Tab-separated table of C-alpha atoms and ligand atoms in Angstrom:
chain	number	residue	atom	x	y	z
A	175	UNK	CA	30.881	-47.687	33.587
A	176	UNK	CA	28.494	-47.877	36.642
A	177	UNK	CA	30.506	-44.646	37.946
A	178	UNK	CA	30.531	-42.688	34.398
A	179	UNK	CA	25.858	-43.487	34.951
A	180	UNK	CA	26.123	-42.128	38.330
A	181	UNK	CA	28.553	-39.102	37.656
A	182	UNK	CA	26.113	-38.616	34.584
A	183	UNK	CA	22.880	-38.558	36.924
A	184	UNK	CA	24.559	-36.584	39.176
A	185	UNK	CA	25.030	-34.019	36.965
A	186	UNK	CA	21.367	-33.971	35.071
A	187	UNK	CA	20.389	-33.593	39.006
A	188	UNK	CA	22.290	-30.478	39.549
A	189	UNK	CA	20.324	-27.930	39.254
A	190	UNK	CA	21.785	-25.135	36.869
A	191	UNK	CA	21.140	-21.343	37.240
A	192	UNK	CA	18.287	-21.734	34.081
A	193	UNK	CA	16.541	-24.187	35.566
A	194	UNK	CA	16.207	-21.822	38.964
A	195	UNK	CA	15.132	-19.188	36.133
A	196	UNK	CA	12.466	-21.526	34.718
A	197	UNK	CA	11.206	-21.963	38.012
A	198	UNK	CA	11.227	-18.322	39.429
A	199	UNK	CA	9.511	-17.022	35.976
A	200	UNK	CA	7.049	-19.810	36.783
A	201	UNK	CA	6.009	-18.971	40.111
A	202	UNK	CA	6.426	-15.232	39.755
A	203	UNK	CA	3.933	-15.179	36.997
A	204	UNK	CA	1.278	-17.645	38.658
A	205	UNK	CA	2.041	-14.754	41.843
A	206	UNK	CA	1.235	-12.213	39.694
A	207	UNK	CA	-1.421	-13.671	37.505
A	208	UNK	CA	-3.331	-14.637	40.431
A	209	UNK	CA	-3.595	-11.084	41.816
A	210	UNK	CA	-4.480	-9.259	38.451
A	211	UNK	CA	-6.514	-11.435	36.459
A	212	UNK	CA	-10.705	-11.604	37.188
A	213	UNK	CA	-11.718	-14.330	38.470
A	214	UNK	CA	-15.014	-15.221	40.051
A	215	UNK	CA	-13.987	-14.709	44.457
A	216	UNK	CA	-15.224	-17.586	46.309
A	217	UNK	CA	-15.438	-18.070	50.034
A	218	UNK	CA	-14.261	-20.774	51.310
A	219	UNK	CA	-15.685	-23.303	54.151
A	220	UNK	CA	-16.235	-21.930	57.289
A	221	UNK	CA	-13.719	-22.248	59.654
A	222	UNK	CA	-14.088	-22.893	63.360
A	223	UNK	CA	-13.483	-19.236	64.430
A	224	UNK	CA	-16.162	-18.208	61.695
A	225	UNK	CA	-13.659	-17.026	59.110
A	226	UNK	CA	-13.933	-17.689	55.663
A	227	UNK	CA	-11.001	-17.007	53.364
A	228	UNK	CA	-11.665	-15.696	49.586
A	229	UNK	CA	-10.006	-17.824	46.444
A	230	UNK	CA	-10.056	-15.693	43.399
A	231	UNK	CA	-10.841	-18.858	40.904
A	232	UNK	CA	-8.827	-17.384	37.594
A	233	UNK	CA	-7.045	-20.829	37.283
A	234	UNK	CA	-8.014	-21.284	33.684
A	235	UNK	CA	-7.557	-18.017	32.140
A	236	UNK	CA	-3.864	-17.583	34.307
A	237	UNK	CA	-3.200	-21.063	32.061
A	238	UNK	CA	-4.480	-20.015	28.531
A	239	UNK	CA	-2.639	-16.903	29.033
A	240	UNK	CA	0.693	-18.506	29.910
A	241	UNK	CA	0.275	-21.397	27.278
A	242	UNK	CA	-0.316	-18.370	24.965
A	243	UNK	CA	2.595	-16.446	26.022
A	244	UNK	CA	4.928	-19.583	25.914
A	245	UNK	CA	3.615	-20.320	22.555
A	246	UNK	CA	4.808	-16.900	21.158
A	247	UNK	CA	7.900	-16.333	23.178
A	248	UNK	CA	8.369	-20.261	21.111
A	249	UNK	CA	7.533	-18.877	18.026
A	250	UNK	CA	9.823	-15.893	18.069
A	251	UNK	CA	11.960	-18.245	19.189
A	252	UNK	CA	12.706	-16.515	22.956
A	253	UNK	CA	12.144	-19.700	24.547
A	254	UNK	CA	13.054	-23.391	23.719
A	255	UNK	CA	9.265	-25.209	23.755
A	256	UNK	CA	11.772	-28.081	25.213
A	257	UNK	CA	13.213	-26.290	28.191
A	258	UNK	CA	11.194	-28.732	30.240
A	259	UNK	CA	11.730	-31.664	28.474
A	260	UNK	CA	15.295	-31.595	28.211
A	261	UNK	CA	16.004	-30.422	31.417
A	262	UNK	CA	13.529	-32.783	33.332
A	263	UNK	CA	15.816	-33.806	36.047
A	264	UNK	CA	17.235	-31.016	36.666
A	265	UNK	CA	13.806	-29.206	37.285
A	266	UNK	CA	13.030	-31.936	39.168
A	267	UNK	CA	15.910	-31.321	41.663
A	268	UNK	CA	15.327	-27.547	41.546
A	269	UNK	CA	11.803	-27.965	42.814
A	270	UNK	CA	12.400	-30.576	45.293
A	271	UNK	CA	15.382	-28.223	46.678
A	272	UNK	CA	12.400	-25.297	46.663
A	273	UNK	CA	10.362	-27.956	48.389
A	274	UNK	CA	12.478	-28.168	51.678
A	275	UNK	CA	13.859	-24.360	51.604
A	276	UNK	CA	10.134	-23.157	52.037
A	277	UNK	CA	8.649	-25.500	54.316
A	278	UNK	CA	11.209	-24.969	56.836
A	279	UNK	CA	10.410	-21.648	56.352
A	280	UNK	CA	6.746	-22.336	57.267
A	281	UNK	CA	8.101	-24.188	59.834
A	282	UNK	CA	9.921	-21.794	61.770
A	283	UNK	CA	7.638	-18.642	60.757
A	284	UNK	CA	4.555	-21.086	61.759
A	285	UNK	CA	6.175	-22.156	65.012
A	286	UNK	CA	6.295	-18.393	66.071
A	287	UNK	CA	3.852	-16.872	65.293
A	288	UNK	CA	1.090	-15.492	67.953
A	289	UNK	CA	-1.742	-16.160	66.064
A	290	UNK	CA	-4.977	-17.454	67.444
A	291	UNK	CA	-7.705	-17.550	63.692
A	292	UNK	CA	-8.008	-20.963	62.748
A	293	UNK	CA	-5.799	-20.179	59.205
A	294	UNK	CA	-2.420	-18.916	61.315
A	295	UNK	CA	-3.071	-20.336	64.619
A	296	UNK	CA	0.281	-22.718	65.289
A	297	UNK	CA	-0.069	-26.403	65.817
A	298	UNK	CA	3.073	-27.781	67.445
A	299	UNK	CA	3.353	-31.030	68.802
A	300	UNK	CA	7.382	-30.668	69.456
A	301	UNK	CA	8.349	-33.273	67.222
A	302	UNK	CA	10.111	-31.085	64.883
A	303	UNK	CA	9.774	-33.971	61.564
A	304	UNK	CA	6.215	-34.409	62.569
A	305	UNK	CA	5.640	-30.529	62.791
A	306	UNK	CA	7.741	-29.832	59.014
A	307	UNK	CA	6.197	-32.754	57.366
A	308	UNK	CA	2.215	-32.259	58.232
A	309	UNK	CA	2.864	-28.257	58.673
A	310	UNK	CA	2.010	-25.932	62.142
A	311	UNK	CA	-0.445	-23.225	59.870
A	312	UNK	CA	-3.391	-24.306	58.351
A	313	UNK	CA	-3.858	-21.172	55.706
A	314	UNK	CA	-0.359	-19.906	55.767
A	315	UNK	CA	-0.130	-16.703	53.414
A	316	UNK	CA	2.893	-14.680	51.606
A	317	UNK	CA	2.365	-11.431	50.658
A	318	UNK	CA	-1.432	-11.567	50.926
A	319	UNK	CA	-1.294	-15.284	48.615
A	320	UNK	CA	-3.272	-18.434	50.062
A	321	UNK	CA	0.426	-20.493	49.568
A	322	UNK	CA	-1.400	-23.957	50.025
A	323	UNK	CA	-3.922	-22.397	47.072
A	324	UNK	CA	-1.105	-20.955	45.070
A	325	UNK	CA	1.158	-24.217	45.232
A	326	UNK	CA	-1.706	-26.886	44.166
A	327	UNK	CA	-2.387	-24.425	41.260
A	328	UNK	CA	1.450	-24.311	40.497
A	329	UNK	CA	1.337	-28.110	40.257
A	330	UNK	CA	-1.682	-28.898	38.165
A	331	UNK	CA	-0.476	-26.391	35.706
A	332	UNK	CA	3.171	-28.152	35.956
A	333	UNK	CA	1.895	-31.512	35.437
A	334	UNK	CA	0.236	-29.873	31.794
A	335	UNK	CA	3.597	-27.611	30.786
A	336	UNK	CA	5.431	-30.676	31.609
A	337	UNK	CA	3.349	-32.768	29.250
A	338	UNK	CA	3.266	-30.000	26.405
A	339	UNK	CA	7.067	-30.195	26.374
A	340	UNK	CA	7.083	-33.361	26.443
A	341	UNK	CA	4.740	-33.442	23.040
A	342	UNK	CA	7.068	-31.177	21.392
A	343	UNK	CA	10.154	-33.018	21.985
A	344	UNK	CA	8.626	-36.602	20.571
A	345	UNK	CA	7.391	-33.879	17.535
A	346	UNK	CA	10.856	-32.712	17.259
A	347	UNK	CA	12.469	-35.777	17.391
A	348	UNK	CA	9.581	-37.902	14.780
A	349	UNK	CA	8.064	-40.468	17.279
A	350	UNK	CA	4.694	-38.834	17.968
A	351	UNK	CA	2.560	-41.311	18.157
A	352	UNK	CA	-1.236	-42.362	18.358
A	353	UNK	CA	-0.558	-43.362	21.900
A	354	UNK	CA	0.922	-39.998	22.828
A	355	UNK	CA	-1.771	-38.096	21.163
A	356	UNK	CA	-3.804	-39.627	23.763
A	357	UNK	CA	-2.171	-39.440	26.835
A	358	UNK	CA	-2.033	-35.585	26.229
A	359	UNK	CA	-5.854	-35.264	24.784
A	360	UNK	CA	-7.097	-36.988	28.602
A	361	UNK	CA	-4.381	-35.084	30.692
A	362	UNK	CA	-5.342	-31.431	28.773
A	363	UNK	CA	-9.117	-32.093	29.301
A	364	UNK	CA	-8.670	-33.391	33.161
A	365	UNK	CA	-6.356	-30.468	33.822
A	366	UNK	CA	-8.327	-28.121	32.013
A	367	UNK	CA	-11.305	-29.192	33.787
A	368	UNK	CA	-9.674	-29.127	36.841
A	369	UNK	CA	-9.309	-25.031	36.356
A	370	UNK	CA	-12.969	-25.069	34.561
A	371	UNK	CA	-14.083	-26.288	38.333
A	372	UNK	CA	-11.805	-24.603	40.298
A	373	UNK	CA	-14.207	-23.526	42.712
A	374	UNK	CA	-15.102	-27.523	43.860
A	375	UNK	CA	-11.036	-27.489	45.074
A	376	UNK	CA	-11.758	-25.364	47.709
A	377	UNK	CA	-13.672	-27.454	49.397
A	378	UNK	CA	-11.818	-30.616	49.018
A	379	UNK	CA	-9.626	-32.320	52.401
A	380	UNK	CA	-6.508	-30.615	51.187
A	381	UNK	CA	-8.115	-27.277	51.183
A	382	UNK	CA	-10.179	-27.419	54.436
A	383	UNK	CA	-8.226	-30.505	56.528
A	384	UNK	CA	-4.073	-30.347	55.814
A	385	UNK	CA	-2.257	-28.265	57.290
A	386	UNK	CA	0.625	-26.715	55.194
A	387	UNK	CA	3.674	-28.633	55.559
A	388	UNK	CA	6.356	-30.617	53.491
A	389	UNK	CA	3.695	-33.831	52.679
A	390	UNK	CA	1.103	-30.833	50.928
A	391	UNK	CA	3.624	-28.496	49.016
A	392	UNK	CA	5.993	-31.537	47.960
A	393	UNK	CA	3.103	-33.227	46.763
A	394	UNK	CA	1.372	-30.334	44.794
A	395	UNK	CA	5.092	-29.387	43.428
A	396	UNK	CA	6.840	-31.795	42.738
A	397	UNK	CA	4.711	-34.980	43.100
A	398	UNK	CA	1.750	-34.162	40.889
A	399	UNK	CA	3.751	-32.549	38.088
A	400	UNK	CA	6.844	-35.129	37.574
A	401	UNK	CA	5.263	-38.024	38.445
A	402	UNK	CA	1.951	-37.746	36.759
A	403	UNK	CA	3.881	-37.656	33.404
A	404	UNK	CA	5.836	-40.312	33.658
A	405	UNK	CA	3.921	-41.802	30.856
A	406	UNK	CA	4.618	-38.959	28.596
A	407	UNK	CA	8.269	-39.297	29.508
A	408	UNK	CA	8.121	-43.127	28.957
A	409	UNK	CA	6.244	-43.076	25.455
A	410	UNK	CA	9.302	-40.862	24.373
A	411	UNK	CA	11.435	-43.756	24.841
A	412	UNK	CA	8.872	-46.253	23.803
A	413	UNK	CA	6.907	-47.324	21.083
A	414	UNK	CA	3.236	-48.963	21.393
A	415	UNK	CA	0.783	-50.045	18.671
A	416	UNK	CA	-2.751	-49.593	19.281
A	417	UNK	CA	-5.403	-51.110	17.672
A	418	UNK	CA	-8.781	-49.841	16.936
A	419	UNK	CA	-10.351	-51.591	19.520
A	420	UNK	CA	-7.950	-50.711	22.307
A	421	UNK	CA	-8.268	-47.167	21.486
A	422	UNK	CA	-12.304	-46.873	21.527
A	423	UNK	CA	-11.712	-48.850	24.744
A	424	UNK	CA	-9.355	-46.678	26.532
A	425	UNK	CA	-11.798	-43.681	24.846
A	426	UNK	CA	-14.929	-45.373	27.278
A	427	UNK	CA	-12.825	-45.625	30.699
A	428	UNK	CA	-11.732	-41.823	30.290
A	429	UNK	CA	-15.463	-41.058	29.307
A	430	UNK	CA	-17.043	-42.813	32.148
A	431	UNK	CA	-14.405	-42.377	34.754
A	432	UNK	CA	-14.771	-38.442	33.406
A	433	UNK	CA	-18.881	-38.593	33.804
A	434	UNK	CA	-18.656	-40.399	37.678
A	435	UNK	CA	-15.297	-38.258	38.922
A	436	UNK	CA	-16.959	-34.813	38.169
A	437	UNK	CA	-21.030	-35.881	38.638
A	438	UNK	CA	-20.011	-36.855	41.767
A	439	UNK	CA	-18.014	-33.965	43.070
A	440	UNK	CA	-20.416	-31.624	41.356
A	441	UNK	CA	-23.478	-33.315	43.150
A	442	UNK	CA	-21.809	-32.731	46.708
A	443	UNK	CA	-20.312	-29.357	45.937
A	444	UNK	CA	-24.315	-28.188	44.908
A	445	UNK	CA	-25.701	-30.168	47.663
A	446	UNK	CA	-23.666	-28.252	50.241
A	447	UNK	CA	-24.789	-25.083	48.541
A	448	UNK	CA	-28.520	-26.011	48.441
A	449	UNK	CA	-29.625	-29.003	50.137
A	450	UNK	CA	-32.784	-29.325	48.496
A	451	UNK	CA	-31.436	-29.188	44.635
A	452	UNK	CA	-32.836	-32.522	42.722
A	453	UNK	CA	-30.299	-34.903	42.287
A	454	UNK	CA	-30.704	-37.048	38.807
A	455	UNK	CA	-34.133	-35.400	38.346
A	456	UNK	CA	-35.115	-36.302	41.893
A	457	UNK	CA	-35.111	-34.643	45.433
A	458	UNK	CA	-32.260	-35.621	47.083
A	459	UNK	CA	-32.094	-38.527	49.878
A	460	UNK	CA	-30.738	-36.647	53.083
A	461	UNK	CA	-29.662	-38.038	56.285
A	462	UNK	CA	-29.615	-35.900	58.778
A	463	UNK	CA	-30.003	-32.777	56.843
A	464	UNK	CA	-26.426	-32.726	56.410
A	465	UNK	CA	-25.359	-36.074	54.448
A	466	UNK	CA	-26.572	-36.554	50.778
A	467	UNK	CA	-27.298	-39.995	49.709
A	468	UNK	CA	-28.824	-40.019	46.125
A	469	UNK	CA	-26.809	-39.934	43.229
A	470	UNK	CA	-23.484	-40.944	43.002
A	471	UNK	CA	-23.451	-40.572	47.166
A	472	UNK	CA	-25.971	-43.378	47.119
A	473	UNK	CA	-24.273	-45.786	45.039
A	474	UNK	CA	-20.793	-45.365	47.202
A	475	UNK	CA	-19.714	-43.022	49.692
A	476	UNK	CA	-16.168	-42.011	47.597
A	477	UNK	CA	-17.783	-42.796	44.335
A	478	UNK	CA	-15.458	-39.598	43.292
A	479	UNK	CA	-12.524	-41.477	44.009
A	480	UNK	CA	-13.614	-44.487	41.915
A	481	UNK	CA	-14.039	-41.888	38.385
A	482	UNK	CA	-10.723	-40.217	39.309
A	483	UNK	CA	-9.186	-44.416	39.697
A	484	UNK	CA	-10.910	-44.535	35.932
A	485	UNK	CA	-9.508	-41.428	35.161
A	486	UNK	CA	-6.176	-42.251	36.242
A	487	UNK	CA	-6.565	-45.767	34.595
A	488	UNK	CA	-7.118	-43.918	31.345
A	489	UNK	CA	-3.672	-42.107	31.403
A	490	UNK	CA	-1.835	-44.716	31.170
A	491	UNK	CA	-3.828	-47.268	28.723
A	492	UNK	CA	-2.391	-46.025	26.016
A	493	UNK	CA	1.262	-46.939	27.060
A	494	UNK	CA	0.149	-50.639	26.614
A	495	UNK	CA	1.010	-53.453	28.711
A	496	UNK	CA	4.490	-54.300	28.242
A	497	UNK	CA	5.833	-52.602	31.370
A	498	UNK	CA	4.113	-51.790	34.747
A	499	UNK	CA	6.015	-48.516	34.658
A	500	UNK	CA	3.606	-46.218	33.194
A	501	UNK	CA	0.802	-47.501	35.417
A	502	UNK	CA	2.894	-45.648	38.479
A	503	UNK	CA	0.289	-42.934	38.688
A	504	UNK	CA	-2.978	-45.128	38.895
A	505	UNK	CA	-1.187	-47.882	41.343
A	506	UNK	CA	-0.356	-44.854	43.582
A	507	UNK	CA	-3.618	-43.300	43.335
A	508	UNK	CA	-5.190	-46.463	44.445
A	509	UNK	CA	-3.289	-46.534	47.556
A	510	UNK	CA	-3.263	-43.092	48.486
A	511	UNK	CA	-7.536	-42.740	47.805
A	512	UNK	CA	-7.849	-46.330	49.894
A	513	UNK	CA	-5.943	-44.410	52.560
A	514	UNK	CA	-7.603	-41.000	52.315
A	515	UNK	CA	-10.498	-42.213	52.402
A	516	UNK	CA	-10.306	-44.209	55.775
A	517	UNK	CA	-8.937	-41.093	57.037
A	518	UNK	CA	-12.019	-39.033	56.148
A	519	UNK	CA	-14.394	-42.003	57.650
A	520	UNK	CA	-12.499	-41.574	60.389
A	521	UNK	CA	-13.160	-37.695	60.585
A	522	UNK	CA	-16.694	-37.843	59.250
A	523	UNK	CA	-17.956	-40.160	62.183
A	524	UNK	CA	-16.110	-38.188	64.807
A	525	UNK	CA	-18.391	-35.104	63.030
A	526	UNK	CA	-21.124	-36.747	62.219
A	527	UNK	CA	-21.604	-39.315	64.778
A	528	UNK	CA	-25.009	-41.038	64.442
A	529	UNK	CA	-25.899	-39.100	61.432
A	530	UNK	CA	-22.550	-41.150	59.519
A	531	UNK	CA	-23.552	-44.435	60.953
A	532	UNK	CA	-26.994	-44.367	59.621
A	533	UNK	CA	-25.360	-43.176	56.239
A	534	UNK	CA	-23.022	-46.262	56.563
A	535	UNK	CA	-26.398	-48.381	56.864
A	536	UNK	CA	-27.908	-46.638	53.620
A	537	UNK	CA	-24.850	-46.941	51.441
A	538	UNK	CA	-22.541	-49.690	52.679
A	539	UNK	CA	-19.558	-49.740	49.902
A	540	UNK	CA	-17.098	-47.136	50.409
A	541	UNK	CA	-15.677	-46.992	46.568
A	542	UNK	CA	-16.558	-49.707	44.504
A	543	UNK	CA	-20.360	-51.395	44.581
A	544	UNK	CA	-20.028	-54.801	45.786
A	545	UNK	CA	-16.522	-54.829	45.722
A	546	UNK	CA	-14.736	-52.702	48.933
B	627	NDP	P1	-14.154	-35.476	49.013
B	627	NDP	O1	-14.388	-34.432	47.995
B	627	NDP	O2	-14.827	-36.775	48.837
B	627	NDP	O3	-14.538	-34.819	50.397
B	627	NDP	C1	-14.746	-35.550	51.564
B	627	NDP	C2	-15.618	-34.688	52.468
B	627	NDP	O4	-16.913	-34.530	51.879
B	627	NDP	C3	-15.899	-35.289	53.826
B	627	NDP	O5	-14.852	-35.032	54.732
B	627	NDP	C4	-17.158	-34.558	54.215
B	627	NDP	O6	-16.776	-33.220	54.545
B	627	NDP	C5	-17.915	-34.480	52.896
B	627	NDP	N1	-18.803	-35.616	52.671
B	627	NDP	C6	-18.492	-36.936	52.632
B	627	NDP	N2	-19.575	-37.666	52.325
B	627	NDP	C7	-20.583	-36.797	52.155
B	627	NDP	C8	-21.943	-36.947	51.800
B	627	NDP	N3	-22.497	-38.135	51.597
B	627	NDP	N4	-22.714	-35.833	51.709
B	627	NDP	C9	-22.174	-34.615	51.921
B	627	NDP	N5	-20.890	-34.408	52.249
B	627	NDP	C10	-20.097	-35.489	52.360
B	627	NDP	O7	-12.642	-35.841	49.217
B	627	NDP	P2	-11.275	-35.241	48.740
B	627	NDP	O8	-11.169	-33.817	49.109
B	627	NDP	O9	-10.289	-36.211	49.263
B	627	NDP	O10	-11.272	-35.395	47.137
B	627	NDP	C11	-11.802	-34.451	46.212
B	627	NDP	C12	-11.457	-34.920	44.801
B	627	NDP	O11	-10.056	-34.802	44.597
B	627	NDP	C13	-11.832	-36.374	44.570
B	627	NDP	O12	-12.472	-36.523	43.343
B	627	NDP	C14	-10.501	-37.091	44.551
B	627	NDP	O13	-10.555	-38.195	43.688
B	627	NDP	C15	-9.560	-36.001	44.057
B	627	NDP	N6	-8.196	-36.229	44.541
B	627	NDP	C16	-7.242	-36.481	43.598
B	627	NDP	C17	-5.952	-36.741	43.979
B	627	NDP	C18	-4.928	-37.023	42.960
B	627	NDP	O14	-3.751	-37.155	43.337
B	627	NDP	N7	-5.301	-37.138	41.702
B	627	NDP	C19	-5.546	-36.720	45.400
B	627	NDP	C20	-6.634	-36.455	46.288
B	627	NDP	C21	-7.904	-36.209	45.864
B	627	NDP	P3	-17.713	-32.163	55.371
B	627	NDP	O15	-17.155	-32.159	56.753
B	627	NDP	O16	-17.493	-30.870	54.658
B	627	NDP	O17	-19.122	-32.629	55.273
């Protein structure tokens, strides 16, 4: 029995030649999409050598134009509208193969290349794991494409084609339910926000900080998009009743965590673009004339990673609470924003020196008020 499961996962893992379709359509078209379609160009940070690479932001009409095209090629019946969902594992396996296959690529073209701008200049250490896993490049590119632009794009547009299938199957197969009408309403709006403010990703730590290596593209590819939905995947097999109450309730925590998440990221993004802008109505508190510390960057210095904890919180409320497995994605959020953001205290006082410790003085919680 226990081999016929294993022989049986085995197989859903193997990655069969339309899966590698699915995928090279997929990236293809983002490749393509990306190149043709306007989008407002924006420079990125400035980087140590005085470079600044461009990001054409068309995010959100490269995703209502291949929702659009899937949606017809569904309707005329070219394409299943389940081809995810029923072939979840095996995409799964075909990514993570993709995964490994191109970072040791940018691994061995990183390693040689000559290079000295800050985007292609190579950072070795010699420890080959340690060089594939963080990366060697910091803006490696392909054919003229930003790759560590191109793959986060790939994988918050996943994470919503995953979910869309996902809706359609538990349509097809009559268990849509009030709880999965939720979890896709708050995904589509965060996702679709996401592209709405495309222009704030390009200066977030990813962007600016990572190099390009296995931990980045594995965790825009295959991380964000697979395990993100693991609620959708787990209300197909799962029933919940909601009541009224739970429902306006889950409503608030995706409302406010929405409102904090975004005001704060949109109040550092316009600070760093015009120090002097008023913040809630007010001129801003500076310290330093560098570090803002009004707003939501009064109240805690990652108050954006306490709306996107909310946020993450509100994904998986409507699964219930009869099993901790749909509450993956906010346990590992937790974690990985408690980590991140010692990392970036870490880099900010190394910058900023006295400038952060008087900012530590003015605002002492680092997420939560009164709690951490
Ligand atoms: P931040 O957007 O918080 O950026 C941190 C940087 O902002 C610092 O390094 C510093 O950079 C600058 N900074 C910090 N404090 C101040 C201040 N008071 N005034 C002005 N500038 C300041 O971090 P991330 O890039 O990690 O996150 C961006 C968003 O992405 C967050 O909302 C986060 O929740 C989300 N995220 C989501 C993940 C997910 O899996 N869902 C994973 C990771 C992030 P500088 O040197 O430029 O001043």
């Amino acid at each position: 029995m226990l081999d016929m499961d294993l022989r049986l996962l085995l197989q859903s893992l193997t990655p069969s030649s339309q899966s590698v379709y699915v995928l090279v359509f997929y990236f293809v078209y983002l490749a393509v999409a990306g190149e043709i379609l306007p989008g407002k160009v924006i420079r990125g940070v400035l980087l140590p050598d005085g470079s600044q690479l461009r990001y054409r932001c068309n995010g959100l009409f490269a995703l209502t134009l291949l929702v659009a095209i899937l949606g017809i090629c569904a309707k005329l019946g070219i394409v299943s509208p389940l081809v995810v969902a029923d072939r979840g594992l095996e995409l799964l396996s075909a990514t993570f193969i993709f995964c490994v296959l191109v970072t040791l690529a940018l691994y061995v073209t990183g390693r040689s290349s000559s290079d000295k701008s800050s985007s292609l200049k190579p950072h070795v250490s010699g420890n080959l794991v340690h060089d594939w896993w963080f990366g060697i490049q910091l803006n490696p590119q392909f054919l003229g494409i930003d790759l560590k632009f191109f793959f986060v794009r790939a994988g918050m547009m996943g994470w919503l084609l995953i979910n869309l299938s996902i809706l359609a199957k538990s349509a097809q197969d009559g268990s849509l339910s009030q709880s999965m009408i939720l979890y896709q309403i708050f995904c589509a709006l965060y996702i679709l926000d996401y592209f709405v403010h495309e222009e704030y990703m390009t200066s977030t730590w990813d962007i600016i900080a990572e190099r390009l290596g296995f931990m980045l593209v594995f965790g825009d590819l295959l991380w964000i998009p697979f395990t993100f939905s693991i609620q959708g995947w787990w209300l197909l097999n799962n029933k919940v009743e909601l009541t009224v109450p739970a429902i306006v309730a889950n409503c608030f925590v995706f409302l406010i965590g929405y409102m904090v998440f975004r005001g704060a990221n949109k109040q550092k993004h316009i600070f760093k673009k015009n120090p002097k802008t008023p913040i809630w109505g007010k001129p801003p508190v500076v310290v330093g004339g560098k570090l803002l510390a009004s707003g939501y960057w009064g109240i805690a210095r990652h108050c954006n990673y306490l709306g996107d904890l909310m946020l993450a919180l509100s994904f998986s409320l409507p699964c219930g609470i009869s099993s901790p497995v749909p509450y993956f994605y906010p346990i590992y959020l937790l974690i990985l924003l408690i980590w991140r953001e010692r990392r970036d205290e870490v880099r900010c006082a190394e910058k900023y020196k006295e400038i952060w410790a008087e900012y530590l003085r003015l605002v002492p919680y680092r997420i939560l008020p009164y709690v951490y």
